[in-house]
Amino acid sequence: MSLFHRLKTWWRGWMHARAASAARGARPSQPSGALEGAQVSGDVGACEAMRPRPLRVDRSAGRRRVRLALQGGGSHGAFTWGVLDGLLQRKDIDIEAISGTSAGALNAAVLATGWSRGGREGAREALRGFWRDIADAGGGYLLPGQPGQLGAPFMDAVPGYDWASRVMRTLSPYDYNPLNLNPLREVLARHVDEEALRNGPIRIFAAATVVRSGEPRVFSGASLGIEALLASACLPFLFQAIEIDGEAYWDGGYSANPALHPLIEPDADCDIVVVRLNPAQRDGVPRRSSEILDRINEITFNASLLAELRVIAQLDRLRRQAAPGDASAVEWRLHVIADDVELATLPASSRLRTDPGFVERLHGFGLAAFDRFLDAHGGAIGHRSSHVEVRRVHGDDTQVGLRVDPAA
């Protein structure tokens, strides 16, 4: 059952419960609908084991709490590291849960590991150590790096790149890597504590794509470990599919980038902060074959996020229409942190570049983006969405974009 149908079923049940409890003056309890059943189900496409352990925590006065949704994007995940580094330095903002895909899931896992060992500072040190390790080992499994050379050309500028990329797409990791070597497994073993992912103070969700059905699976709790993280970050032209309990998985970006529904509890307010890596739009029409394929990937990797944002906005609009002026009604507040100036102008091939200078540069972009978001929209956390809904040029359907409201 799709996210839309699960939430629609819940909303109808909530309306019936609201009508039944109106005479008693009580706030309606959460109906036992399809959403809760899907969350505790082990079926593919459902979020596992979210209950009976709820996301809600003690909400002390004066503190802001967020649930993070982290996109994947190869080495551009270092931008997310910068955002998280800035967030962890703000002691007045707590992290309740993180849903991540690919590089976003890796960032979430390392943060949770560091937090369980040393709180905020432990998380910051863990993230820095992880990305330094990625930068040092990057030439081994992504692209050869030139340490410290920020001006080194991207692969797009290398003569013959288009030809080489087309040739590489005719090959399979089952051909050029028959032993299925994946150095990322060793890096994760050094930086991720599986126990912290399963039972730590911050709930972690990692999305992967089921090869057989194309549906997302969100790993959490007992099912979440290093193999699940590898599945979430398994680009099929770089690595062989990751098999878990007889099921093969590819990168979660194809089906949930990232998954938002694990962060939503129908009977609880929340602030969801999306850290977006893929550009919302690009000017011009791609002409080179590599540019066309890269743009197709960006559109594909944004499609699931746009769909979930649209469903959440639609249900929130239905809720407001059903209970206008109800101050006790649940709010799902959406926020987006992105960089459509520096990060979005980098070529797609840069997602495979991991030299230390470039990784540090991306970290700086992320730190600056977080500061800009906090200056413009920090006051919205806990009060209102800083996300914008935009209307389509043709038709009356509401299309949810990935921008933020500069006036919020």
Coordinates of C-alpha atoms in Angstrom, one line a residue:
M1 CA 0.0 0.0 0.0
S2 CA 1.4 3.4 -1.0
L3 CA 2.2 6.2 1.5
F4 CA -0.7 8.2 0.1
H5 CA -3.2 5.4 0.7
R6 CA -1.9 4.6 4.2
L7 CA -2.1 8.3 5.2
K8 CA -5.5 8.7 3.6
T9 CA -6.9 5.7 5.4
W10 CA -5.5 7.1 8.7
W11 CA -7.0 10.5 8.0
R12 CA -10.5 9.1 7.4
G13 CA -10.2 7.1 10.6
W14 CA -9.0 10.2 12.5
M15 CA -12.1 12.2 11.2
H16 CA -14.4 9.4 12.5
A17 CA -12.6 9.4 15.8
R18 CA -12.8 13.2 16.0
A19 CA -16.6 13.1 15.4
A20 CA -17.1 10.4 18.0
S21 CA -15.1 12.3 20.7
A22 CA -16.5 15.8 20.0
A23 CA -19.3 15.3 22.5
R24 CA -16.7 14.4 25.2
G25 CA -14.5 17.4 24.4
A26 CA -11.5 15.1 24.1
R27 CA -8.8 15.1 21.5
P28 CA -9.3 12.0 19.2
S29 CA -6.8 9.3 19.7
Q30 CA -4.9 7.8 16.8
P31 CA -7.0 5.3 15.0
S32 CA -5.7 1.7 14.5
G33 CA -5.3 2.3 10.8
A34 CA -3.0 1.2 8.0
L35 CA -0.2 3.6 8.9
E36 CA 0.5 2.0 12.2
G37 CA 0.2 -1.5 10.8
A38 CA 2.6 -0.6 8.1
Q39 CA 5.2 0.8 10.4
V40 CA 5.5 -2.3 12.6
S41 CA 5.3 -4.6 9.6
G42 CA 8.3 -6.4 8.2
D43 CA 6.9 -6.2 4.7
V44 CA 8.9 -4.6 1.9
G45 CA 8.1 -0.9 1.5
A46 CA 7.0 -0.5 5.1
C47 CA 9.0 1.1 8.0
E48 CA 10.0 -1.6 10.4
A49 CA 9.7 -1.6 14.2
M50 CA 8.8 2.0 14.7
R51 CA 6.4 1.1 17.4
P52 CA 6.1 0.2 20.2
R53 CA 9.0 2.6 20.6
P54 CA 7.7 6.1 19.6
L55 CA 9.7 9.0 18.4
R56 CA 8.4 11.4 20.9
V57 CA 10.6 12.5 23.7
D58 CA 10.3 14.7 26.8
R59 CA 9.8 18.2 25.4
S60 CA 11.4 20.7 27.8
A61 CA 10.4 24.3 27.5
G62 CA 12.6 26.5 25.4
R63 CA 14.1 23.7 23.3
R64 CA 13.6 23.1 19.6
R65 CA 13.5 19.5 18.3
V66 CA 13.9 18.4 14.7
R67 CA 13.7 15.2 12.7
L68 CA 16.2 15.1 9.9
A69 CA 15.8 13.7 6.3
L70 CA 19.1 13.4 4.6
Q71 CA 19.4 12.9 0.8
G72 CA 22.0 10.8 -0.8
G73 CA 24.5 12.1 -3.4
G74 CA 27.9 10.4 -3.3
S75 CA 30.7 12.6 -2.0
H76 CA 28.3 15.5 -1.9
G77 CA 27.3 13.9 1.4
A78 CA 30.2 16.0 2.8
F79 CA 27.8 19.0 2.4
T80 CA 25.4 17.2 4.8
W81 CA 28.3 16.7 7.1
G82 CA 28.7 20.5 7.2
V83 CA 25.0 21.0 7.9
L84 CA 25.1 18.4 10.7
D85 CA 28.3 20.0 12.1
G86 CA 26.5 23.3 12.4
L87 CA 23.4 21.7 13.9
L88 CA 25.4 19.8 16.5
Q89 CA 27.0 23.1 17.8
R90 CA 23.5 24.4 18.6
K91 CA 22.7 23.1 22.0
D92 CA 19.2 24.5 21.9
I93 CA 18.2 22.2 19.0
D94 CA 17.8 18.5 19.6
I95 CA 17.7 15.7 17.1
E96 CA 14.9 13.2 17.6
A97 CA 15.4 10.9 14.6
I98 CA 17.2 10.8 11.2
S99 CA 16.0 9.2 8.0
G100 CA 18.7 8.9 5.4
T101 CA 19.5 7.4 2.0
S102 CA 22.9 6.4 0.6
A103 CA 25.4 9.0 1.8
G104 CA 22.6 10.5 4.0
A105 CA 22.2 7.1 5.8
L106 CA 26.0 6.8 6.3
N107 CA 26.0 10.3 7.9
A108 CA 23.1 9.4 10.1
A109 CA 24.8 6.1 11.2
V110 CA 28.1 7.8 12.0
L111 CA 26.4 10.6 13.9
A112 CA 24.4 8.1 16.0
T113 CA 27.5 6.2 16.8
G114 CA 29.4 9.3 17.9
W115 CA 26.5 10.6 19.9
S116 CA 26.1 7.3 21.8
R117 CA 29.8 7.5 22.8
G118 CA 30.2 11.2 23.5
G119 CA 27.1 13.3 22.9
R120 CA 27.2 16.2 20.6
E121 CA 31.0 16.6 20.5
G122 CA 31.3 12.8 20.1
A123 CA 29.1 13.0 17.0
R124 CA 31.0 15.9 15.6
E125 CA 34.3 14.1 16.0
A126 CA 32.9 10.9 14.6
L127 CA 31.7 12.6 11.4
R128 CA 35.0 14.4 10.9
G129 CA 36.9 11.1 11.3
F130 CA 34.6 9.3 8.9
W131 CA 34.9 11.9 6.1
R132 CA 38.7 12.1 6.6
D133 CA 38.8 8.4 6.2
I134 CA 36.6 8.6 3.0
A135 CA 38.9 11.3 1.6
D136 CA 42.1 9.3 2.4
A137 CA 40.7 6.0 0.9
G138 CA 38.7 7.7 -1.9
G139 CA 41.1 6.9 -4.7
G140 CA 40.7 3.2 -3.8
Y141 CA 37.0 2.9 -4.7
L142 CA 35.8 6.2 -6.2
L143 CA 38.2 8.4 -8.1
P144 CA 41.9 9.1 -7.7
G145 CA 42.3 12.3 -5.7
Q146 CA 44.7 15.2 -5.7
P147 CA 45.0 16.1 -2.0
G148 CA 44.6 19.8 -1.4
Q149 CA 44.2 20.8 -5.0
L150 CA 40.9 22.6 -5.1
G151 CA 41.5 23.7 -8.7
A152 CA 41.9 20.1 -10.0
P153 CA 39.6 19.6 -13.0
F154 CA 36.4 17.6 -12.6
M155 CA 36.1 14.5 -14.7
D156 CA 33.7 16.3 -17.1
A157 CA 36.6 18.5 -18.2
V158 CA 38.9 15.5 -18.9
P159 CA 39.2 14.8 -22.7
G160 CA 37.4 11.6 -23.6
Y161 CA 35.2 11.6 -20.5
D162 CA 32.0 11.2 -22.5
W163 CA 33.4 8.2 -24.3
A164 CA 34.9 6.6 -21.2
S165 CA 31.6 7.0 -19.3
R166 CA 29.6 5.4 -22.1
V167 CA 32.1 2.5 -22.2
M168 CA 31.9 2.1 -18.4
R169 CA 28.1 1.9 -18.6
T170 CA 28.4 -1.1 -20.9
L171 CA 30.3 -2.9 -18.1
S172 CA 28.9 -4.4 -14.9
P173 CA 30.5 -4.7 -11.5
Y174 CA 29.9 -8.4 -11.9
D175 CA 32.4 -8.2 -14.8
Y176 CA 35.1 -5.9 -13.5
N177 CA 34.7 -6.8 -9.8
P178 CA 33.9 -10.6 -9.8
L179 CA 35.2 -10.9 -6.2
N180 CA 32.7 -8.3 -5.0
L181 CA 35.2 -6.2 -3.2
N182 CA 33.7 -3.2 -1.4
P183 CA 36.1 -1.1 0.6
L184 CA 33.2 0.9 1.9
R185 CA 32.5 -2.1 4.1
E186 CA 35.8 -1.7 5.9
V187 CA 35.3 2.1 6.3
L188 CA 31.9 1.5 7.9
A189 CA 33.3 -1.2 10.2
R190 CA 35.7 1.3 11.6
H191 CA 33.2 4.1 12.1
V192 CA 29.8 2.5 12.8
D193 CA 28.5 0.8 16.0
E194 CA 25.5 -1.3 15.0
E195 CA 24.3 -1.4 18.6
A196 CA 24.1 2.4 18.6
L197 CA 22.0 2.3 15.5
R198 CA 19.5 -0.2 17.0
N199 CA 19.2 1.0 20.6
G200 CA 20.8 4.5 20.7
P201 CA 19.1 7.7 21.8
I202 CA 18.5 8.9 18.2
R203 CA 16.3 6.7 16.0
I204 CA 17.9 5.9 12.6
F205 CA 16.1 4.9 9.4
A206 CA 18.0 3.9 6.2
A207 CA 16.2 3.3 2.9
A208 CA 17.2 0.9 0.1
T209 CA 15.6 -0.2 -3.1
V210 CA 14.4 -3.8 -3.6
V211 CA 15.8 -4.9 -6.9
R212 CA 13.0 -7.4 -7.5
S213 CA 10.1 -5.0 -7.0
G214 CA 11.5 -1.5 -7.2
E215 CA 9.9 -0.7 -3.9
P216 CA 11.7 1.0 -1.0
R217 CA 12.5 -0.8 2.2
V218 CA 13.3 1.2 5.3
F219 CA 15.7 -0.5 7.7
S220 CA 15.4 0.4 11.4
G221 CA 15.9 -1.2 14.8
A222 CA 17.1 -4.8 14.8
S223 CA 17.3 -4.9 10.9
L224 CA 19.6 -1.9 10.7
G225 CA 23.3 -2.7 10.4
I226 CA 26.3 -2.3 8.2
E227 CA 24.9 -4.5 5.5
A228 CA 21.7 -2.4 5.4
L229 CA 23.9 0.8 5.1
L230 CA 25.8 -0.8 2.2
A231 CA 22.5 -1.6 0.5
S232 CA 21.3 2.0 0.9
A233 CA 24.5 3.2 -0.8
C234 CA 24.7 0.5 -3.5
L235 CA 25.0 2.2 -6.9
P236 CA 24.4 -0.7 -9.3
F237 CA 27.1 0.4 -11.8
L238 CA 29.7 0.6 -9.0
F239 CA 28.9 -2.3 -6.7
Q240 CA 27.2 -5.7 -6.9
A241 CA 23.7 -5.8 -5.3
I242 CA 23.7 -6.3 -1.6
E243 CA 21.8 -9.4 -0.5
I244 CA 20.1 -9.4 2.9
D245 CA 18.0 -12.5 3.9
G246 CA 17.9 -13.6 0.3
E247 CA 16.7 -10.2 -1.1
A248 CA 18.8 -8.1 -3.3
Y249 CA 19.0 -4.3 -2.8
W250 CA 20.3 -1.3 -4.7
D251 CA 20.8 2.4 -3.7
G252 CA 17.8 3.8 -1.9
G253 CA 17.9 6.9 -4.0
Y254 CA 15.9 5.2 -6.7
S255 CA 12.8 4.8 -4.5
A256 CA 13.1 6.9 -1.3
N257 CA 15.6 9.8 -1.3
P258 CA 15.1 10.1 1.6
A259 CA 12.0 8.4 3.1
L260 CA 9.9 10.9 5.1
H261 CA 7.1 8.7 6.4
P262 CA 9.2 7.1 9.1
L263 CA 9.5 10.5 10.7
I264 CA 5.8 11.2 10.9
E265 CA 3.5 10.2 13.7
P266 CA -0.1 11.0 12.9
D267 CA -0.9 12.1 16.5
A268 CA 2.2 14.2 17.2
D269 CA 3.6 17.5 16.1
C270 CA 7.0 17.5 14.4
D271 CA 9.5 19.6 12.5
I272 CA 11.1 17.7 9.6
V273 CA 14.2 19.3 8.2
V274 CA 15.2 18.0 4.7
V275 CA 18.9 18.4 3.7
R276 CA 18.7 18.4 -0.1
L277 CA 21.8 17.6 -2.3
N278 CA 20.2 17.2 -5.7
P279 CA 19.4 20.5 -7.4
A280 CA 15.7 21.4 -7.6
Q281 CA 16.2 22.7 -11.1
R282 CA 18.8 23.3 -13.7
D283 CA 18.7 25.9 -16.4
G284 CA 19.1 24.9 -20.0
V285 CA 18.7 21.6 -21.8
P286 CA 21.4 18.9 -21.5
R287 CA 23.0 18.0 -24.8
R288 CA 26.0 15.7 -24.1
S289 CA 25.1 12.1 -23.4
S290 CA 26.7 12.3 -20.0
E291 CA 24.8 15.4 -19.1
I292 CA 21.5 13.8 -20.2
L293 CA 22.1 10.7 -18.1
D294 CA 23.2 12.8 -15.1
R295 CA 20.0 15.0 -15.3
I296 CA 17.9 11.8 -15.6
N297 CA 19.5 10.5 -12.4
E298 CA 18.9 13.8 -10.6
I299 CA 15.2 13.9 -11.6
T300 CA 14.8 10.2 -10.6
F301 CA 16.5 10.8 -7.2
N302 CA 14.2 13.8 -6.5
A303 CA 11.0 12.2 -7.6
S304 CA 10.2 10.2 -4.4
L305 CA 10.9 13.2 -2.2
L306 CA 8.7 15.4 -4.2
A307 CA 5.9 12.8 -4.0
E308 CA 6.1 12.5 -0.2
L309 CA 6.2 16.3 0.3
R310 CA 3.2 16.6 -1.9
V311 CA 1.2 14.0 0.1
I312 CA 2.2 15.5 3.4
A313 CA 1.2 19.0 2.3
Q314 CA -2.1 17.7 0.9
L315 CA -3.0 15.9 4.1
D316 CA -2.1 18.9 6.2
R317 CA -4.4 21.0 4.0
L318 CA -7.2 18.5 4.5
R319 CA -6.6 18.7 8.2
R320 CA -6.9 22.4 8.3
Q321 CA -10.1 22.3 6.2
A322 CA -11.6 19.7 8.5
A323 CA -10.8 21.6 11.7
P324 CA -10.3 25.3 10.9
G325 CA -8.9 27.3 13.8
D326 CA -8.3 24.2 16.0
A327 CA -5.2 25.1 18.0
S328 CA -4.8 21.5 19.2
A329 CA -4.6 20.0 15.8
V330 CA -1.4 18.1 14.8
E331 CA 1.1 20.0 12.6
W332 CA 3.8 18.5 10.4
R333 CA 6.1 21.4 9.8
L334 CA 8.5 21.1 6.8
H335 CA 11.9 22.9 6.3
V336 CA 14.6 22.5 3.6
I337 CA 18.3 23.2 3.8
A338 CA 20.0 23.4 0.4
D339 CA 22.6 25.3 -1.6
D340 CA 21.4 26.2 -5.1
V341 CA 24.4 28.5 -5.7
E342 CA 27.6 26.6 -4.9
L343 CA 26.6 23.0 -4.6
A344 CA 24.1 22.9 -7.5
T345 CA 26.6 24.4 -9.9
L346 CA 29.0 21.5 -9.5
P347 CA 29.0 18.9 -12.3
A348 CA 27.4 15.5 -11.6
S349 CA 30.8 13.8 -11.9
S350 CA 31.9 15.6 -8.8
R351 CA 29.8 13.2 -6.7
L352 CA 32.6 10.7 -7.2
R353 CA 35.4 13.1 -6.2
T354 CA 36.7 12.5 -2.7
D355 CA 40.1 14.2 -2.4
P356 CA 40.5 15.9 1.0
G357 CA 40.5 19.5 -0.3
F358 CA 37.2 18.9 -2.1
V359 CA 35.6 17.2 0.8
E360 CA 36.5 20.1 3.1
R361 CA 35.2 22.5 0.6
L362 CA 31.8 20.7 0.6
H363 CA 31.8 20.7 4.4
G364 CA 32.2 24.5 4.3
F365 CA 29.3 24.8 1.8
G366 CA 27.1 22.8 4.2
L367 CA 28.1 24.8 7.3
A368 CA 27.4 28.1 5.5
A369 CA 24.0 26.7 4.3
F370 CA 23.0 25.8 7.8
D371 CA 23.9 29.3 9.1
R372 CA 21.8 30.9 6.3
F373 CA 18.9 28.6 7.1
L374 CA 19.1 29.4 10.8
D375 CA 19.3 33.1 10.2
A376 CA 16.3 33.1 7.8
H377 CA 14.1 30.3 9.3
G378 CA 15.4 29.3 12.7
G379 CA 12.4 31.0 14.3
A380 CA 10.0 28.9 12.3
I381 CA 11.1 25.7 14.0
G382 CA 8.3 24.6 16.3
H383 CA 5.9 27.2 14.9
R384 CA 5.4 26.9 11.2
S385 CA 6.7 25.4 8.0
S386 CA 9.4 27.4 6.1
H387 CA 8.7 25.3 3.1
V388 CA 6.8 26.7 0.1
E389 CA 4.0 25.2 -2.0
V390 CA 3.9 26.4 -5.6
R391 CA 1.2 26.1 -8.2
R392 CA 1.7 24.5 -11.5
V393 CA 1.6 26.7 -14.5
H394 CA -1.0 24.4 -16.1
G395 CA -3.9 23.0 -14.1
D396 CA -5.1 23.5 -10.6
D397 CA -3.2 20.8 -8.8
T398 CA -0.8 21.9 -6.1
Q399 CA 2.8 21.0 -6.8
V400 CA 5.2 20.9 -3.8
G401 CA 8.6 22.3 -4.7
L402 CA 11.9 22.0 -2.9
R403 CA 12.3 25.7 -2.2
V404 CA 12.0 27.7 1.1
D405 CA 10.0 30.8 1.7
P406 CA 12.3 33.8 2.0
A407 CA 9.6 35.7 3.9
A408 CA 9.1 33.0 6.6

